[in-house]
Short mmCIF file of C-alpha atoms and ligand atoms in Angstrom, two decimals:
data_model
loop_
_atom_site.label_atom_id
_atom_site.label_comp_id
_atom_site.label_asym_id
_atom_site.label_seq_id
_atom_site.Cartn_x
_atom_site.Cartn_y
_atom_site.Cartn_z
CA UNK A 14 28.46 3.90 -9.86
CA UNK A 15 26.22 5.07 -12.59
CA UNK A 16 22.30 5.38 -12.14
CA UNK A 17 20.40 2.63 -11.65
CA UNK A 18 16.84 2.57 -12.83
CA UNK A 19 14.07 2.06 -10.37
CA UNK A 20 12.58 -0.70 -11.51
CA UNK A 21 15.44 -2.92 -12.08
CA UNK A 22 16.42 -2.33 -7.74
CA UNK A 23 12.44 -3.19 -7.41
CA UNK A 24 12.32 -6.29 -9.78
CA UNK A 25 15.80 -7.63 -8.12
CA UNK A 26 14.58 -7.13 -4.47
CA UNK A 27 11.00 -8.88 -5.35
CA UNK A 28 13.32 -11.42 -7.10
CA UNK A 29 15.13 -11.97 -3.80
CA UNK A 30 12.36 -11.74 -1.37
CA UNK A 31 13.96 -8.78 0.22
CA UNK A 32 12.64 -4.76 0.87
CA UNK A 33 14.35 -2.00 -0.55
CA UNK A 34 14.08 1.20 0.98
CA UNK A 35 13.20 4.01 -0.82
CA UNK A 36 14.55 7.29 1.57
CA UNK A 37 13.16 11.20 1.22
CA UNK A 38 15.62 13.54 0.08
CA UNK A 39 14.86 17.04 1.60
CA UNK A 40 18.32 18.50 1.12
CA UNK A 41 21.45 17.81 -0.23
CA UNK A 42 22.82 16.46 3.75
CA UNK A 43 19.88 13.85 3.33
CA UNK A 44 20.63 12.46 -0.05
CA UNK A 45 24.11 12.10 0.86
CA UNK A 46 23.58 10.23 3.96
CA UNK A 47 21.39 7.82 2.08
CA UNK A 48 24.84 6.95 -0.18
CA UNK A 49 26.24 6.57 3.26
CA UNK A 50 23.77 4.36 4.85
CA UNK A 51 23.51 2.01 1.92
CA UNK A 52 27.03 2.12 1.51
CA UNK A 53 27.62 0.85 5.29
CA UNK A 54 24.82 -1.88 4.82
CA UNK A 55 26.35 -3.27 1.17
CA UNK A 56 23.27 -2.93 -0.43
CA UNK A 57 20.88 -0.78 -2.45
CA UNK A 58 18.18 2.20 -2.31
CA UNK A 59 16.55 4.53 -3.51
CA UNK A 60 16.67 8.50 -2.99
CA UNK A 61 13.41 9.93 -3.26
CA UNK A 62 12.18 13.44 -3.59
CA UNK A 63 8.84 14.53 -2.79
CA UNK A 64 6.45 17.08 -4.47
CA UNK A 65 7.12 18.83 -0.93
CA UNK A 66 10.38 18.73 -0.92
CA UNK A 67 10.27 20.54 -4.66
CA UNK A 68 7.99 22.98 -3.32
CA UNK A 69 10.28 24.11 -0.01
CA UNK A 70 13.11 24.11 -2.91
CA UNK A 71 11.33 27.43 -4.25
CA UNK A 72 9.52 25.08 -6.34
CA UNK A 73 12.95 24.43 -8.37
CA UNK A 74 13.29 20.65 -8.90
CA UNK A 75 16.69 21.30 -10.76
CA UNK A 76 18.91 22.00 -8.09
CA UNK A 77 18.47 19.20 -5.39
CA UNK A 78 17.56 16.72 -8.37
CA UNK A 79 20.86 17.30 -9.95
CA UNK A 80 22.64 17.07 -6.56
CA UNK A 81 21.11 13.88 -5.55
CA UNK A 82 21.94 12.18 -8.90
CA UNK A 83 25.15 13.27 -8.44
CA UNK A 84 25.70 11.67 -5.03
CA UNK A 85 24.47 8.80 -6.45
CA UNK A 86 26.67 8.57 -9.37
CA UNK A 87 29.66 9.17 -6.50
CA UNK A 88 28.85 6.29 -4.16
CA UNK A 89 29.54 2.83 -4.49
CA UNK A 90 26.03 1.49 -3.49
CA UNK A 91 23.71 0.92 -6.48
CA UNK A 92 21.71 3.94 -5.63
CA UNK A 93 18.42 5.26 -7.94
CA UNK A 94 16.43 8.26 -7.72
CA UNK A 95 12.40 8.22 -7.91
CA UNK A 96 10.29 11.55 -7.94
CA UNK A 97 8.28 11.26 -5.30
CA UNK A 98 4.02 12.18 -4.31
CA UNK A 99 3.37 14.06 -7.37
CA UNK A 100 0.36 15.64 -8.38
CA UNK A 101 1.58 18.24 -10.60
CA UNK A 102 1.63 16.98 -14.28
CA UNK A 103 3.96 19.85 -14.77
CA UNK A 104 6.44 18.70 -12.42
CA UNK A 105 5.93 14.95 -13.18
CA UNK A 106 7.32 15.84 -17.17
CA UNK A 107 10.67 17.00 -15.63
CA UNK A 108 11.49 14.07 -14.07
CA UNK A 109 12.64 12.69 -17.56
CA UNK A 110 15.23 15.73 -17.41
CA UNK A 111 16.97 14.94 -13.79
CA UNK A 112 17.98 11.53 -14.49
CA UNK A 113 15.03 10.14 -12.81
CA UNK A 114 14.47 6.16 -13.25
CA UNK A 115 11.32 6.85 -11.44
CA UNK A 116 7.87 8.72 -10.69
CA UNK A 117 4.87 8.54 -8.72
CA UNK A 118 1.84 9.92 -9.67
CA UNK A 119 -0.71 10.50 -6.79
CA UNK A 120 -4.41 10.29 -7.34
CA UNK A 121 -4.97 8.53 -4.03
CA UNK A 122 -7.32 12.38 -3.09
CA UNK A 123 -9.13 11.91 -6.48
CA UNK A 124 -12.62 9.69 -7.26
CA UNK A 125 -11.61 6.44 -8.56
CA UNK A 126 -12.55 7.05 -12.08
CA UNK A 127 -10.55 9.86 -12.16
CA UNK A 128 -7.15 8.20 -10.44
CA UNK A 129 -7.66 5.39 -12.97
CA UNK A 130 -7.65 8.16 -16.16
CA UNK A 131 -4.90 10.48 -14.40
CA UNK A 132 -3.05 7.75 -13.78
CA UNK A 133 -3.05 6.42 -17.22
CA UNK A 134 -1.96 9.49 -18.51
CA UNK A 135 0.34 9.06 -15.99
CA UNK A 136 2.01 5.75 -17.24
CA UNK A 137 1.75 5.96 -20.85
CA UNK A 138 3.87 9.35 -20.07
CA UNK A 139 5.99 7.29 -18.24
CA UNK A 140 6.76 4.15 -19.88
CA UNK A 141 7.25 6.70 -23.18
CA UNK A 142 10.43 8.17 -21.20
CA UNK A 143 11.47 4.71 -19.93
CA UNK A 144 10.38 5.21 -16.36
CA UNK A 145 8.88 3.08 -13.65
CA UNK A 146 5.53 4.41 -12.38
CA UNK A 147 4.04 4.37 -9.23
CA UNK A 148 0.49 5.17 -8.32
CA UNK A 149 -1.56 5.03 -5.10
CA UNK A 150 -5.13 3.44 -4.58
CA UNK A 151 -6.63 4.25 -1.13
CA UNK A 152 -5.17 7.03 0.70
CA UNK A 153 -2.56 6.74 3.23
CA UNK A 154 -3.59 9.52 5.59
CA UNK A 155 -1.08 11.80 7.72
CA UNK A 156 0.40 14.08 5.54
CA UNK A 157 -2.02 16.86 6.42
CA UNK A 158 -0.74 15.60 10.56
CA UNK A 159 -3.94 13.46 11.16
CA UNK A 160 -3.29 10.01 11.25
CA UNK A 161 -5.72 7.84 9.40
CA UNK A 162 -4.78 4.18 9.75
CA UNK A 163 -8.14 3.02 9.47
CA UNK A 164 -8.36 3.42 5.72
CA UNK A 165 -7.74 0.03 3.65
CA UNK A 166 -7.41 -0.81 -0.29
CA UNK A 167 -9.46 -2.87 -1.43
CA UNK A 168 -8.12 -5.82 -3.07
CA UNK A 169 -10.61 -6.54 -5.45
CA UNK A 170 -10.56 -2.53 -6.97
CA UNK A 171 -6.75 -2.74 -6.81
CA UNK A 172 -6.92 -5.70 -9.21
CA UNK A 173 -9.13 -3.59 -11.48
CA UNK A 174 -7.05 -0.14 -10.96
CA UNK A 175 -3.83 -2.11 -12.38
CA UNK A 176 -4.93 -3.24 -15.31
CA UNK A 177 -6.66 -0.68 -16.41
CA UNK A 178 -3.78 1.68 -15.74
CA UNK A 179 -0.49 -0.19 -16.61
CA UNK A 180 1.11 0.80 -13.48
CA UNK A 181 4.20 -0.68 -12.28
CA UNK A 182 3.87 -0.46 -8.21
CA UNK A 183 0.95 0.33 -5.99
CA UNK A 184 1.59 1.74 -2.95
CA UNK A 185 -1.83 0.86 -0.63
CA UNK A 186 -3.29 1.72 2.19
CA UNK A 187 -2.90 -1.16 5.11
CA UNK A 188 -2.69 0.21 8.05
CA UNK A 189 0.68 2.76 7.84
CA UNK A 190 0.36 6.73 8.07
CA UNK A 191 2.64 9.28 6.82
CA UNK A 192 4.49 11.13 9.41
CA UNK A 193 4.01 9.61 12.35
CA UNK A 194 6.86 10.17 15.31
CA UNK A 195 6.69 6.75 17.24
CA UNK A 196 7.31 3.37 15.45
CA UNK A 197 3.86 2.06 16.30
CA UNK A 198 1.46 1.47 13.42
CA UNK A 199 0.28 -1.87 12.99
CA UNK A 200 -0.03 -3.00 9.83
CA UNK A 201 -2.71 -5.77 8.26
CA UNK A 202 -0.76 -8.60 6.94
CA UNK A 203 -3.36 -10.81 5.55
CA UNK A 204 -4.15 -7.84 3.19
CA UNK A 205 -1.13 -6.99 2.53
CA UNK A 206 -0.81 -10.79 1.01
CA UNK A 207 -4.11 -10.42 -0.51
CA UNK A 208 -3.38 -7.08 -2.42
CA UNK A 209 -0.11 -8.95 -3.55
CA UNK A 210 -1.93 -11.95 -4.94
CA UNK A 211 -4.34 -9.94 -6.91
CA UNK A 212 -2.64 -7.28 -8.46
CA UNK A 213 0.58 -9.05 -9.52
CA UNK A 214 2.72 -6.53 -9.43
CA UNK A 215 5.12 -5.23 -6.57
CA UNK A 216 3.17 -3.31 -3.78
CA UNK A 217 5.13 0.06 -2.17
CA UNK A 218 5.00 1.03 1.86
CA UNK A 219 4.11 4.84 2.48
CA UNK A 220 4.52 6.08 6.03
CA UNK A 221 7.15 3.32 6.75
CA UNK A 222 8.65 5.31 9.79
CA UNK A 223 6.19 4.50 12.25
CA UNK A 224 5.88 1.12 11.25
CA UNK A 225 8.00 -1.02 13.65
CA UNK A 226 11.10 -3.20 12.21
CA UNK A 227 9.18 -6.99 13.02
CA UNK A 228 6.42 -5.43 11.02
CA UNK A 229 8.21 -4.55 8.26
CA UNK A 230 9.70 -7.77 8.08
CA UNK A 231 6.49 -9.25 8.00
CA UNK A 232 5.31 -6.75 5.25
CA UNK A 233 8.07 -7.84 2.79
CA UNK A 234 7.47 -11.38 3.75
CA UNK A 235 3.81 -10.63 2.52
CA UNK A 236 4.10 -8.72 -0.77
CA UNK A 237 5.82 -5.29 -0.17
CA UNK A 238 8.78 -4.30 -2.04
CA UNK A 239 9.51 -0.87 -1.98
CA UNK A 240 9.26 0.80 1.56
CA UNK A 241 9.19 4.15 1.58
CA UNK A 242 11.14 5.39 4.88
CA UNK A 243 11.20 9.93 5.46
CA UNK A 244 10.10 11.24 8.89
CA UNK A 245 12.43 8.56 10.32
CA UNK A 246 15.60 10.13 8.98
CA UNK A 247 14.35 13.73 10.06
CA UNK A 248 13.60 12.30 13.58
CA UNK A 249 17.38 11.11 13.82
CA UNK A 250 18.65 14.65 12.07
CA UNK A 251 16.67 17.04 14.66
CA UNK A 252 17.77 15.18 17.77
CA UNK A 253 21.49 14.50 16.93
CA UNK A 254 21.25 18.89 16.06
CA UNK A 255 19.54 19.85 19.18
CA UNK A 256 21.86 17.37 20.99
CA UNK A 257 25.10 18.69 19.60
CA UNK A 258 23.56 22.48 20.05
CA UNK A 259 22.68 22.43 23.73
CA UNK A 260 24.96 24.45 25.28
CA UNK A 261 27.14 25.11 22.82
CA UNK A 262 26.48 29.09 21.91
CA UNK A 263 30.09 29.67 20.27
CA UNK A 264 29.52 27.02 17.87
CA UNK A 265 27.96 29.06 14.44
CA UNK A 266 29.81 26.62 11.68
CA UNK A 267 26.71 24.86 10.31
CA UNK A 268 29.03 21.83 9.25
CA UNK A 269 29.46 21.22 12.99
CA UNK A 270 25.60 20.41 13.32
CA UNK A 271 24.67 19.26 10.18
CA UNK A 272 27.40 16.80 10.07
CA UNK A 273 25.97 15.00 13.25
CA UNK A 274 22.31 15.53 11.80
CA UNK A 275 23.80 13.59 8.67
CA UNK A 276 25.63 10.50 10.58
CA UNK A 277 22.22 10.01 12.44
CA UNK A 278 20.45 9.82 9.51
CA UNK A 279 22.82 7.43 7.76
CA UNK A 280 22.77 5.25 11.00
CA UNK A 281 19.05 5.10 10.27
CA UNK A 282 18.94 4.17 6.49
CA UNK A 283 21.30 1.12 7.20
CA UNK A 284 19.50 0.49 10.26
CA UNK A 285 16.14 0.40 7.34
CA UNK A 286 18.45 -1.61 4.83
CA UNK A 287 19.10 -4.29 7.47
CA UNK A 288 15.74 -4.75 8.47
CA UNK A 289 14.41 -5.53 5.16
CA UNK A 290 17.20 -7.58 4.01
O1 LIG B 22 6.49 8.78 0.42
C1 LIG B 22 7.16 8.88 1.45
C2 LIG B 22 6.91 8.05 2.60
O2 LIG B 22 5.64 7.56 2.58
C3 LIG B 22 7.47 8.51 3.90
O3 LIG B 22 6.60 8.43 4.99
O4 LIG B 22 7.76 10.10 6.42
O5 LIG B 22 6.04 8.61 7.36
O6 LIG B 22 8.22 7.67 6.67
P1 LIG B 22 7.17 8.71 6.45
ZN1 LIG B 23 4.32 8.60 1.08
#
């Protein structure tokens, strides 16, 4: 199946009430395994990669851009791909070269006046190349491996920060936190419906992984659309490796490994589909 742009998965999940998971892309294994999981659960998603991701890549965004749009183009799940965290300007201009239907800009680290004027930048970039933007207001902590789920958006400034930007999804902070290795965040879902109400526009999920499945639920039932899912899949990868590896000092084929690392992660994706669906 060809491409399909971000923002036409987005505006058919809000459409439908549903989630649709948006799933980090850290190699090749990962972005395939998203085509599987989606492909087992009959529905969409979105690959992501992450500023991060570019960076371990050597800094190349080329080579598992290309690969990932290629996957996509091979499965039969309506698959997109979104450029992920960015707060390189320089790297946010390639994404029009990768196929990318897709970018976020984060400002969440700068002063608001200055998120609001990146961010602008940002979209009018964007929306120029045909892309959907996403920007962040309020931090979602964890990325640096100190959970912050205290910090909240406020929906009152997130009203303000979308119009004056033209953005086309907020992620916000309501209680998630990147990274986290236990499913046991718990979100603020009067907020959640709050931030939805005021800003109009469909609100994204950072740090979805420890956030657990009856929560998630609830969060699409509230206002989130686009739930953005990584740590999980690198949870299943790790254990199904070490599992398969214990013990087994003859095996040196990496396919053996990675191939279970990449059927756990698949398993996880559609597990994510299914919930939000
Ligand atoms: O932008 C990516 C997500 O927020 C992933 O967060 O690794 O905690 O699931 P996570
Ligand atoms: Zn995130």
């Amino acid at each position: 199946m060809p491409l399909i742009p971000t923002g036409e998965l987005v505006a058919q999940a809000r459409a439908n009430g549903r989630g649709i998971g948006a799933f980090n892309a850290i190699c090749l294994e990962h972005a395939e395994a998203i085509a599987m999981g989606a492909e087992a659960a009959g529905q969409s998603a979105i690959i992501q990669i992450s500023e991060n991701a570019v960076k371990f890549h050597r800094r190349q965004l080329g080579p598992l851009a290309m690969a990932c749009a290629q996957i996509a183009r091979g499965s039969s799940a309506a698959l997109a791909l979104h450029l992920d965290h960015v707060e390189d300007i320089a790297l946010l201009h390639q994404a029009a070269d990768f196929g990318f239907g897709s970018v976020m800009y984060d400002g969440s680290t700068l002063a608001y006046a200055d998120n609001v004027a990146a961010t602008r930048d940002a979209v009018e970039w964007g929306h120029s190349h045909g892309l959907w933007v996403e920007s962040e207001l309020g931090e979602v902590g964890g990325k640096d491996g100190a959970h912050a789920p205290g910090i909240r958006t406020d929906p009152t400034e997130a009203a303000s920060f979308v119009s004056a930007t033209g953005v086309d999804g907020l992620a916000v902070a309501v209680g998630s936190s990147h990274a986290m290795l236990d499913r046991s965040a718990a979100l603020d879902h009067p907020l959640i419906a709050e931030i939805a109400a005021a800003v109009g526009i469909p609100l994204v999920l950072h740090g979805s992984s420890g956030v657990p499945d009856e929560e998630l639920r609830q969060a699409v039932a509230a206002g989130m659309v686009k739930i953005n899912v990584g740590t999980a899949l690198n949870i299943a990868f790790t254990g199904a490796v070490r599992g398969y590896l214990d013990g087994q000092e003859k095996v040196v084929d990496p396919r053996k490994y990675i191939a279970q690392g990449r059927e756990a992660m698949a398993d996880v994706v559609a597990h994510f589909i299914d919930v939000l669906n």
